[in-house]
mmCIF file of C-alpha atoms and ligand atoms in Angstrom:
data_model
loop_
_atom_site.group_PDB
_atom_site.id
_atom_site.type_symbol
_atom_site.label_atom_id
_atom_site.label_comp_id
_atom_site.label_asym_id
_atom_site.label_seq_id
_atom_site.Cartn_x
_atom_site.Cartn_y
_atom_site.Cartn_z
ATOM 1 C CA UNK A 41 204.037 -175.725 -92.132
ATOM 2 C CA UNK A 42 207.437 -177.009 -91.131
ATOM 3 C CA UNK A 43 209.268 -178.249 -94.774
ATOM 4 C CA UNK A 44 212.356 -176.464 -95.171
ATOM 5 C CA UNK A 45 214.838 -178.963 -95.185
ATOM 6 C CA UNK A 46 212.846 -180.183 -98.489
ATOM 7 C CA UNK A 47 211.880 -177.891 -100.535
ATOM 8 C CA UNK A 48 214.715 -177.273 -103.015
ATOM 9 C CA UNK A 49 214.867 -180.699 -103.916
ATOM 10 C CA UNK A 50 211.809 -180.839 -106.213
ATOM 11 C CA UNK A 51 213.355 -177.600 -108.391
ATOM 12 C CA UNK A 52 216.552 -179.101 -108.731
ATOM 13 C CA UNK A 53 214.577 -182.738 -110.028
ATOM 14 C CA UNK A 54 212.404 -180.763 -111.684
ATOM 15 C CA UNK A 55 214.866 -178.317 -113.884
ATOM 16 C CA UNK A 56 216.619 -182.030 -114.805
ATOM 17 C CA UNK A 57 213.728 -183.462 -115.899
ATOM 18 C CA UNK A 58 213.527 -180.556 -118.175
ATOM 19 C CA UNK A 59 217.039 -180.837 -119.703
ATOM 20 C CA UNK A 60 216.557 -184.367 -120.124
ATOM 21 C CA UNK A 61 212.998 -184.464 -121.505
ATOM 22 C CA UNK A 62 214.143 -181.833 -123.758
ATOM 23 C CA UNK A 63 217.225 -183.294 -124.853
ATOM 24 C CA UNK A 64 215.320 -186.387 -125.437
ATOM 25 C CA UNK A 65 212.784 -184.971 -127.732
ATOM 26 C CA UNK A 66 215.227 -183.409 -129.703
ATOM 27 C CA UNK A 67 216.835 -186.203 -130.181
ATOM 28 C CA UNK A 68 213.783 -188.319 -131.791
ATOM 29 C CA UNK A 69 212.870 -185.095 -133.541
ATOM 30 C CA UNK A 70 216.165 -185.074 -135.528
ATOM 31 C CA UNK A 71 216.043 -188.798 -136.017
ATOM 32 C CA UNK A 72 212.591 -188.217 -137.474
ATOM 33 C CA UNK A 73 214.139 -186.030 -139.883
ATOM 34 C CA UNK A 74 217.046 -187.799 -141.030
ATOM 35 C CA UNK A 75 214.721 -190.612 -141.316
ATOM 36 C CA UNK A 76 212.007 -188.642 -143.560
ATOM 37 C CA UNK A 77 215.334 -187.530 -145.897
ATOM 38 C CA UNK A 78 216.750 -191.041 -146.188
ATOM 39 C CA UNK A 79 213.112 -192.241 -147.160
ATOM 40 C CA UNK A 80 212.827 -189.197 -149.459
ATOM 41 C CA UNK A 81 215.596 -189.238 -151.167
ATOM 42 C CA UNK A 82 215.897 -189.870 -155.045
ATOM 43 C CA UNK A 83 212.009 -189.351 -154.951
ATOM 44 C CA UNK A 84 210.736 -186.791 -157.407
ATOM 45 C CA UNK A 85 208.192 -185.674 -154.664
ATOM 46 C CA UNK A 86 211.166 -184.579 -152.429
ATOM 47 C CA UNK A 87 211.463 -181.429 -152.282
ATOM 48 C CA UNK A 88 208.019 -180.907 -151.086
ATOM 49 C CA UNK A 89 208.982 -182.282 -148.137
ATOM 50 C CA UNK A 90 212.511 -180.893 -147.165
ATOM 51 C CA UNK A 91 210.890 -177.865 -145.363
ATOM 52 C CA UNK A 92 208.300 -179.913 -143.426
ATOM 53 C CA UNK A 93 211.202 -182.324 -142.122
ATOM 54 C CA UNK A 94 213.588 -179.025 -141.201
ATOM 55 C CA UNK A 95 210.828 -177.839 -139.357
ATOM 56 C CA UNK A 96 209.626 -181.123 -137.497
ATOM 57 C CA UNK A 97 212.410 -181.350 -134.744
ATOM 58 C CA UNK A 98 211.155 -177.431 -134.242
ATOM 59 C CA UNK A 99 207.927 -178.636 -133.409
ATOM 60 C CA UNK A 100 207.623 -182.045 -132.092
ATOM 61 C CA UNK A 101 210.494 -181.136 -129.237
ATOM 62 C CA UNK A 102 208.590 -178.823 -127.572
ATOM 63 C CA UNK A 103 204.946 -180.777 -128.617
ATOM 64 C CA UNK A 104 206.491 -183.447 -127.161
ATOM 65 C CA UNK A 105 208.336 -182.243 -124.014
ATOM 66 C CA UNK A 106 206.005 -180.039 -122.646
ATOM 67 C CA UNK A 107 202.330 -182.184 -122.271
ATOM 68 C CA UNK A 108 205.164 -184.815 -120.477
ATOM 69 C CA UNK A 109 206.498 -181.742 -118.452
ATOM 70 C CA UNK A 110 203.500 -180.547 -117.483
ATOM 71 C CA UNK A 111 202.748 -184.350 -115.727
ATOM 72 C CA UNK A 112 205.384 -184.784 -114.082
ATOM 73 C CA UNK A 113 205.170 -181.347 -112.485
ATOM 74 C CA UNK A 114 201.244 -181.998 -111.540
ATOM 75 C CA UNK A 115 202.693 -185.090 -109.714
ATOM 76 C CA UNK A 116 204.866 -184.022 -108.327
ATOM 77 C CA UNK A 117 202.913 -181.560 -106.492
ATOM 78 C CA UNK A 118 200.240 -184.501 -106.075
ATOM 79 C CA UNK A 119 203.028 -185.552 -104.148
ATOM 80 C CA UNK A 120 203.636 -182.907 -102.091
ATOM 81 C CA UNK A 121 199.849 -182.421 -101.017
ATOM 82 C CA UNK A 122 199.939 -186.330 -99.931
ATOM 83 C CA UNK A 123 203.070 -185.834 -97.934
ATOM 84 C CA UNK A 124 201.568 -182.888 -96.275
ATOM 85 C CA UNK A 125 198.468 -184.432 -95.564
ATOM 86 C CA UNK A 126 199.861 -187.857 -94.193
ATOM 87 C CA UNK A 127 202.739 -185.981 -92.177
ATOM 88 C CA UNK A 128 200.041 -183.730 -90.523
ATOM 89 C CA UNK A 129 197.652 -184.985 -87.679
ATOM 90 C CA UNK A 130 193.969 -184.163 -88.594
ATOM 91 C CA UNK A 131 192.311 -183.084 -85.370
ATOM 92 C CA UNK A 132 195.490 -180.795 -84.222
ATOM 93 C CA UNK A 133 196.758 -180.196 -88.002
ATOM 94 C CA UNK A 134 199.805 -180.752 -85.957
ATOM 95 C CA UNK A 135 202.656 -182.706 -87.288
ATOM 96 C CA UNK A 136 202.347 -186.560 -86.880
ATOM 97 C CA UNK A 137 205.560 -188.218 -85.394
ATOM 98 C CA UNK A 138 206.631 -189.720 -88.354
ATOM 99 C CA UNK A 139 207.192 -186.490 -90.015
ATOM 100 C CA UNK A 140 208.389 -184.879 -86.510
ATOM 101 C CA UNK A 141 210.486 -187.709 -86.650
ATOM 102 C CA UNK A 142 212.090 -187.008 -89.913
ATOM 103 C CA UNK A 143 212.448 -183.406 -89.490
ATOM 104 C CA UNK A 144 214.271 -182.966 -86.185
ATOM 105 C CA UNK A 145 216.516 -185.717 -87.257
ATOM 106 C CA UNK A 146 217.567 -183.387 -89.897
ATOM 107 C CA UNK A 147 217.606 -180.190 -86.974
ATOM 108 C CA UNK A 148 220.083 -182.474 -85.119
ATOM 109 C CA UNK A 149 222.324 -183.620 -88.418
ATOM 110 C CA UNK A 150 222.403 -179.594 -89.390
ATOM 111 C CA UNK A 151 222.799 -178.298 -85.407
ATOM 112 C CA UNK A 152 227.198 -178.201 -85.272
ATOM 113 C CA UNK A 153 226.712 -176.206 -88.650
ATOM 114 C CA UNK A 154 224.182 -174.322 -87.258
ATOM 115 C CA UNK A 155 226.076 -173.825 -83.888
ATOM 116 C CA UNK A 156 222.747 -174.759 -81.834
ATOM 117 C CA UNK A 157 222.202 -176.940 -79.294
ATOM 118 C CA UNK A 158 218.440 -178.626 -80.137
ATOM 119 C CA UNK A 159 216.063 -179.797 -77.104
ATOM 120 C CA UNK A 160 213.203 -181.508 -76.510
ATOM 121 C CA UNK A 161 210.218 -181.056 -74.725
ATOM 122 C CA UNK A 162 207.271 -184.219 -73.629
ATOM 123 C CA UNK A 163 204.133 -182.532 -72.670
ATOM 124 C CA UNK A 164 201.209 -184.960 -71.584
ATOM 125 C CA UNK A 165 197.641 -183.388 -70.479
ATOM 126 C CA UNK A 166 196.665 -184.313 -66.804
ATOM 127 C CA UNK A 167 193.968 -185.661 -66.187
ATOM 128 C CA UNK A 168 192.694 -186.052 -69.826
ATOM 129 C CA UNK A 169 190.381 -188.790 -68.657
ATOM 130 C CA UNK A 170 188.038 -186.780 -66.669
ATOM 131 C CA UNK A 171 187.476 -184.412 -69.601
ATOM 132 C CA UNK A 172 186.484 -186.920 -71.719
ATOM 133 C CA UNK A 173 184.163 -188.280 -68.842
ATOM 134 C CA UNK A 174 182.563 -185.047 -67.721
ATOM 135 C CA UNK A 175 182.129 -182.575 -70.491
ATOM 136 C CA UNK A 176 182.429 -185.307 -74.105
ATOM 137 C CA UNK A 177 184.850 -186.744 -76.185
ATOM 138 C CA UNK A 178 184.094 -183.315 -78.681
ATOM 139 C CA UNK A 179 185.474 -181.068 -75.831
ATOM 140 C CA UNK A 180 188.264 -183.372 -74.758
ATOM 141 C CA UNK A 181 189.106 -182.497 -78.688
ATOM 142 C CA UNK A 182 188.149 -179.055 -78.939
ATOM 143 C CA UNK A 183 191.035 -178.380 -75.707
ATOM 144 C CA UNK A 184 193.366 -181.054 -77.568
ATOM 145 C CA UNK A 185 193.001 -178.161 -80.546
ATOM 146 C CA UNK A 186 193.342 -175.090 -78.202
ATOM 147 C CA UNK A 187 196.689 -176.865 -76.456
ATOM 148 C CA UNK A 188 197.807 -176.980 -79.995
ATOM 149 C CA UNK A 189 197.465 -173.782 -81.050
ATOM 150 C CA UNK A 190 198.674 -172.581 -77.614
ATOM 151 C CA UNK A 191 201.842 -174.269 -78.581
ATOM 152 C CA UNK A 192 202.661 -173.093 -81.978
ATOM 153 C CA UNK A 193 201.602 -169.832 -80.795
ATOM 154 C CA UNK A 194 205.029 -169.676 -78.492
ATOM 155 C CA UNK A 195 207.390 -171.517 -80.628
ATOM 156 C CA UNK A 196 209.654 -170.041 -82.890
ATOM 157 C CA UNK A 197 210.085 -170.465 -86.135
ATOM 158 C CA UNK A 198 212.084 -173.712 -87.163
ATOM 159 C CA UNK A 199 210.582 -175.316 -84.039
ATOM 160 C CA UNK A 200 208.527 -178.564 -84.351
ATOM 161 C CA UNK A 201 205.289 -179.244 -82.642
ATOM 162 C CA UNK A 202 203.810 -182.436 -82.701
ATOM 163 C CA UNK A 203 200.923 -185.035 -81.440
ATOM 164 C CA UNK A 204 202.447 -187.663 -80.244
ATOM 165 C CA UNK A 205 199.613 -189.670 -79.905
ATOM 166 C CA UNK A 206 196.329 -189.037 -77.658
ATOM 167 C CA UNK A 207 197.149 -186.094 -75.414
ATOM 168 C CA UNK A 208 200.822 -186.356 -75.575
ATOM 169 C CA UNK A 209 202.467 -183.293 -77.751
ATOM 170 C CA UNK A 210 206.324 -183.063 -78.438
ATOM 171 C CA UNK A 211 208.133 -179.205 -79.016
ATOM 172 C CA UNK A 212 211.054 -180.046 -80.600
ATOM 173 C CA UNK A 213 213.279 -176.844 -80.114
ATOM 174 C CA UNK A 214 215.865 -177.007 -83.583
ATOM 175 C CA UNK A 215 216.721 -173.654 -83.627
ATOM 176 C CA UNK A 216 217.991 -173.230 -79.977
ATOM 177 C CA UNK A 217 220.902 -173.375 -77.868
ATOM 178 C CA UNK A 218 219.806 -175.530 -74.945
ATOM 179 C CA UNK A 219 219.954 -172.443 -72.703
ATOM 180 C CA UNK A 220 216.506 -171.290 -73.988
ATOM 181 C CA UNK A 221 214.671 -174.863 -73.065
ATOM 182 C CA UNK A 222 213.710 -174.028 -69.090
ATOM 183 C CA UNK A 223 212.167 -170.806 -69.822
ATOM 184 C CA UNK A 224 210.434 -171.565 -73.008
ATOM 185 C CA UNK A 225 209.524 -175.275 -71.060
ATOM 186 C CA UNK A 226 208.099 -172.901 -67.655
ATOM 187 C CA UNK A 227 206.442 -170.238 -70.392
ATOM 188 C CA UNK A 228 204.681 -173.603 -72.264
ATOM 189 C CA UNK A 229 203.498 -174.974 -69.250
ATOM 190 C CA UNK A 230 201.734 -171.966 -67.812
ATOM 191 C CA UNK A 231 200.165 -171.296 -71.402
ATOM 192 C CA UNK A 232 198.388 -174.008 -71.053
ATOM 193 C CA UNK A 233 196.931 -174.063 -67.914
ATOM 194 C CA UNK A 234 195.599 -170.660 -68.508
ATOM 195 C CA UNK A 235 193.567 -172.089 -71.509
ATOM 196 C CA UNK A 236 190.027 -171.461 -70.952
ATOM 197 C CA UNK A 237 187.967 -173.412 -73.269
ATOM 198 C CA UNK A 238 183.681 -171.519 -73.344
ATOM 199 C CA UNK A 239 181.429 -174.533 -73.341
ATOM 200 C CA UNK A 240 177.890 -174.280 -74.484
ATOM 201 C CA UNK A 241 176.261 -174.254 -70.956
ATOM 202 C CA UNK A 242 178.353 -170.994 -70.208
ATOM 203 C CA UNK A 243 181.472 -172.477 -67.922
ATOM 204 C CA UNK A 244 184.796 -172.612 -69.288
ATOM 205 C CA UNK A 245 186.913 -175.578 -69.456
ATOM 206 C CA UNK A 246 190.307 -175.669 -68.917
ATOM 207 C CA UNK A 247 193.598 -178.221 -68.283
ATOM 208 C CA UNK A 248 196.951 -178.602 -67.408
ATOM 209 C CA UNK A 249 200.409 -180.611 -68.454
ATOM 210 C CA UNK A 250 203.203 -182.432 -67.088
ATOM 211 C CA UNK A 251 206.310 -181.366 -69.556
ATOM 212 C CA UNK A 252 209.849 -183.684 -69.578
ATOM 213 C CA UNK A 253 212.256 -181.329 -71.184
ATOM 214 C CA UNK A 254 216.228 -182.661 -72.447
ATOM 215 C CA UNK A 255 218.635 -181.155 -74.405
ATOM 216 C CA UNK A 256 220.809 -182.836 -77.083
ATOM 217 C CA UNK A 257 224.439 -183.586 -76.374
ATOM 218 C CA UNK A 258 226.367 -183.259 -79.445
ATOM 219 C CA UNK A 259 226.871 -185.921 -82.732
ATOM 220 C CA UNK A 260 225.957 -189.455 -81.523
ATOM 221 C CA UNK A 261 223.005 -188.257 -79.251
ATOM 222 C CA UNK A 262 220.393 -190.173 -81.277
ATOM 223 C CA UNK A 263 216.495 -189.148 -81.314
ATOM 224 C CA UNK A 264 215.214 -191.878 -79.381
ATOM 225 C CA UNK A 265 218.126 -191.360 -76.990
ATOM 226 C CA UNK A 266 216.690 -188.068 -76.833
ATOM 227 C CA UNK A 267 212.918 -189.112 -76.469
ATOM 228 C CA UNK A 268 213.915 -191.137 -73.870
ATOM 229 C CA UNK A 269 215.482 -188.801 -71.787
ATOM 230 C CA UNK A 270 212.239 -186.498 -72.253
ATOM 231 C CA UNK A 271 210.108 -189.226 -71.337
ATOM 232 C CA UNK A 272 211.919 -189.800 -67.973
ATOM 233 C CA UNK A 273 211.781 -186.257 -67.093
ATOM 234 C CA UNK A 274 208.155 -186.088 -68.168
ATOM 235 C CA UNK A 275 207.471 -189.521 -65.631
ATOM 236 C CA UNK A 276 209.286 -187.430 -62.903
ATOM 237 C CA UNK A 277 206.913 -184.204 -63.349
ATOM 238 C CA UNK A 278 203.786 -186.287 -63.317
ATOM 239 C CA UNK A 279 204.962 -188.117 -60.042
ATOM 240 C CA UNK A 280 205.811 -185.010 -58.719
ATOM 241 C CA UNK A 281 202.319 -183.507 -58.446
ATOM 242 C CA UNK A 282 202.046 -182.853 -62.630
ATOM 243 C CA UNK A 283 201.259 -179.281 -63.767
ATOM 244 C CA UNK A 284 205.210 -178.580 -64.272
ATOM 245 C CA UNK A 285 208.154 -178.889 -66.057
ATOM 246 C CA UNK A 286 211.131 -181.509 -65.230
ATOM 247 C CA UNK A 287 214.656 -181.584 -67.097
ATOM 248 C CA UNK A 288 216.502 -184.674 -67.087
ATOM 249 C CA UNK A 289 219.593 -182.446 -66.595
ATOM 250 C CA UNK A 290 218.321 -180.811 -63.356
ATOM 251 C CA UNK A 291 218.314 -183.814 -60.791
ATOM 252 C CA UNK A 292 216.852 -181.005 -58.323
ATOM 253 C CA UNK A 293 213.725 -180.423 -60.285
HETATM 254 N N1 GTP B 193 188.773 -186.397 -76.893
HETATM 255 C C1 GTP B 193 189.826 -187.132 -77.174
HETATM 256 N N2 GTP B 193 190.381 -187.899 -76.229
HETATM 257 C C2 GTP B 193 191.468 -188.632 -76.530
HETATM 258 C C3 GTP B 193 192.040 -188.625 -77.803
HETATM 259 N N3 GTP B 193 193.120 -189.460 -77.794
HETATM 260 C C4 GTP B 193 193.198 -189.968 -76.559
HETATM 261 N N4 GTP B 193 192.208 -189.476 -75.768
HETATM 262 C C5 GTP B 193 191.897 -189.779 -74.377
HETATM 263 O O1 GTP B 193 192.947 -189.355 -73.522
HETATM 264 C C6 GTP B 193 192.796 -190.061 -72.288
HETATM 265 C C7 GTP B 193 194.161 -190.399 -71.753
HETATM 266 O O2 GTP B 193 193.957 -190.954 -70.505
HETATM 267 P P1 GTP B 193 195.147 -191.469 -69.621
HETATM 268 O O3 GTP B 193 196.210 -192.112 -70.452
HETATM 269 O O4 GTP B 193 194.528 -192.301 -68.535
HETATM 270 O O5 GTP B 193 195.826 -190.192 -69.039
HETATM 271 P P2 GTP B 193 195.240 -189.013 -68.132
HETATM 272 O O6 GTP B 193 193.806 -189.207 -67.760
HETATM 273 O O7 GTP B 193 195.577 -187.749 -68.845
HETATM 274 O O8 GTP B 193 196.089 -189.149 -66.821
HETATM 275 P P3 GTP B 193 197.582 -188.685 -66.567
HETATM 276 O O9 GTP B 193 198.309 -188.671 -67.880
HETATM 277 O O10 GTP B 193 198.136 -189.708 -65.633
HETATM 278 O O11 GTP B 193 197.539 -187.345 -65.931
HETATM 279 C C8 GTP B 193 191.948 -191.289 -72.575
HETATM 280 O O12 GTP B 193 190.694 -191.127 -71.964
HETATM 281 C C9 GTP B 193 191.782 -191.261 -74.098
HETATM 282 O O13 GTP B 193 190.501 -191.739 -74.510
HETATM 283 C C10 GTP B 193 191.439 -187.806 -78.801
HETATM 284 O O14 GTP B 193 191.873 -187.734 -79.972
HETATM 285 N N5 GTP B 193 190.349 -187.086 -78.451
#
């Protein structure tokens, strides 16, 4: 999930790698054979092996080129699984923030060309304490799962969704205008505290969250500028009773 910006850099590395493995092969194929003639000739045995020499750079570029191909291709999607697997949280399959991190940088260096205005949205569970307390650390997980999938369920696509860390998500909203952050913020917030988690004695669990939304204000708005702005918001909504959403933008809210 989530790796556009990426992708078409291992194709163009990897069609490279081919020119220049190949090219490289050829090249000690052919000095093979010039080598094999020098040796050879004035020898009376020589013309027994013109023909194998002709055909060695024939056969030892592609014996050569394509067991080393066929590595560097299997690492390089070795590589790929690892980033995937240490960019993604493993309770939430989420993304972790270092990934989200790297990412939505990349929304906000794309967003003039793009002609969007990227938010952000903090969302921290209320009360997460008690649900740990009461019903078990497993349920406290099995709702941090359910707010997950409640997120990525109302995203679009190009969004980010992230654990931030405990029971604090980030949305980061790349492919927006800033327009769209209050109602998708309000729609977020009510999503999750309609979650209704079935626990093995036959109740249902559920939860709520405090959200900080801001949106981005052009080239030299940085990330943590960003984060930090979403953070205050967030402080605001959980002083203000939690269970809602609070834009840094909206003094009134
Ligand atoms: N089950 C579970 N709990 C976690 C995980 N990570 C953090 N927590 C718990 O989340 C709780 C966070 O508690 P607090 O920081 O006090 O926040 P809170 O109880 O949600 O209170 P407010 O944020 O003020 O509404 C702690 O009890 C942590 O143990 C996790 O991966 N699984």
């Amino acid at each position: 999930m989530q790796y556009p910006p990426v992708d078409s850099l291992p194709r163009r590395r990897h069609w490279l790698r081919v020119l220049v493995i190949t090219a490289v092969a050829t090249a000690a194929s052919l000095a093979l054979t010039a080598l094999i003639v020098v040796v050879a000739m004035g020898h009376e045995w020589a013309p027994a092996v013109w023909l194998p020499a002709t055909l060695a750079p024939m056969l030892i570029a592609p014996l050569t080129a394509w067991p080393i191909l066929s590595l560097t291709y299997a690492l390089d999607a070795a590589h790929a699984a690892l980033r995937e697997v240490a960019g993604t949280d493993p309770l939430t399959q989420l993304l972790h923030r270092g990934r989200f991190t790297e990412l939505f940088e990349h929304d906000l260096a794309q967003a003039a060309q793009r002609g969007t205005t990227p938010a952000l949205l903090i969302l921290d569970l209320d009360h997460f304490k008690q649900v740990n307390d009461q019903h078990g650390h497993a349920a406290g997980d099995a709702l941090l799962r359910a707010v997950a999938r409640t997120l990525c369920e109302r995203v679009r696509d190009g969004d980010r969704v992230a654990r931030w860390g405990g029971e604090e998500f980030v949305v980061g909203l790349g492919a927006h205008t800033g327009d769209e952050l209050p109602a998708l913020g309000q729609r977020l917030c009510e999503a999750i505290a309609a979650i209704r988690l079935p626990l093995a004695d036959g109740t249902t669990l559920g939860t709520s969250a405090s959200l900080g939304g801001a949106r981005w204000r052009g080239p030299g708005d940085s990330l943590d500028a960003l984060l930090l702005r979403a953070d205050a918001a967030l402080y605001r909504a959980k002083q203000a009773g939690r269970n809602r959403l609070c834009l840094t933008d909206d003094p009134a809210s």
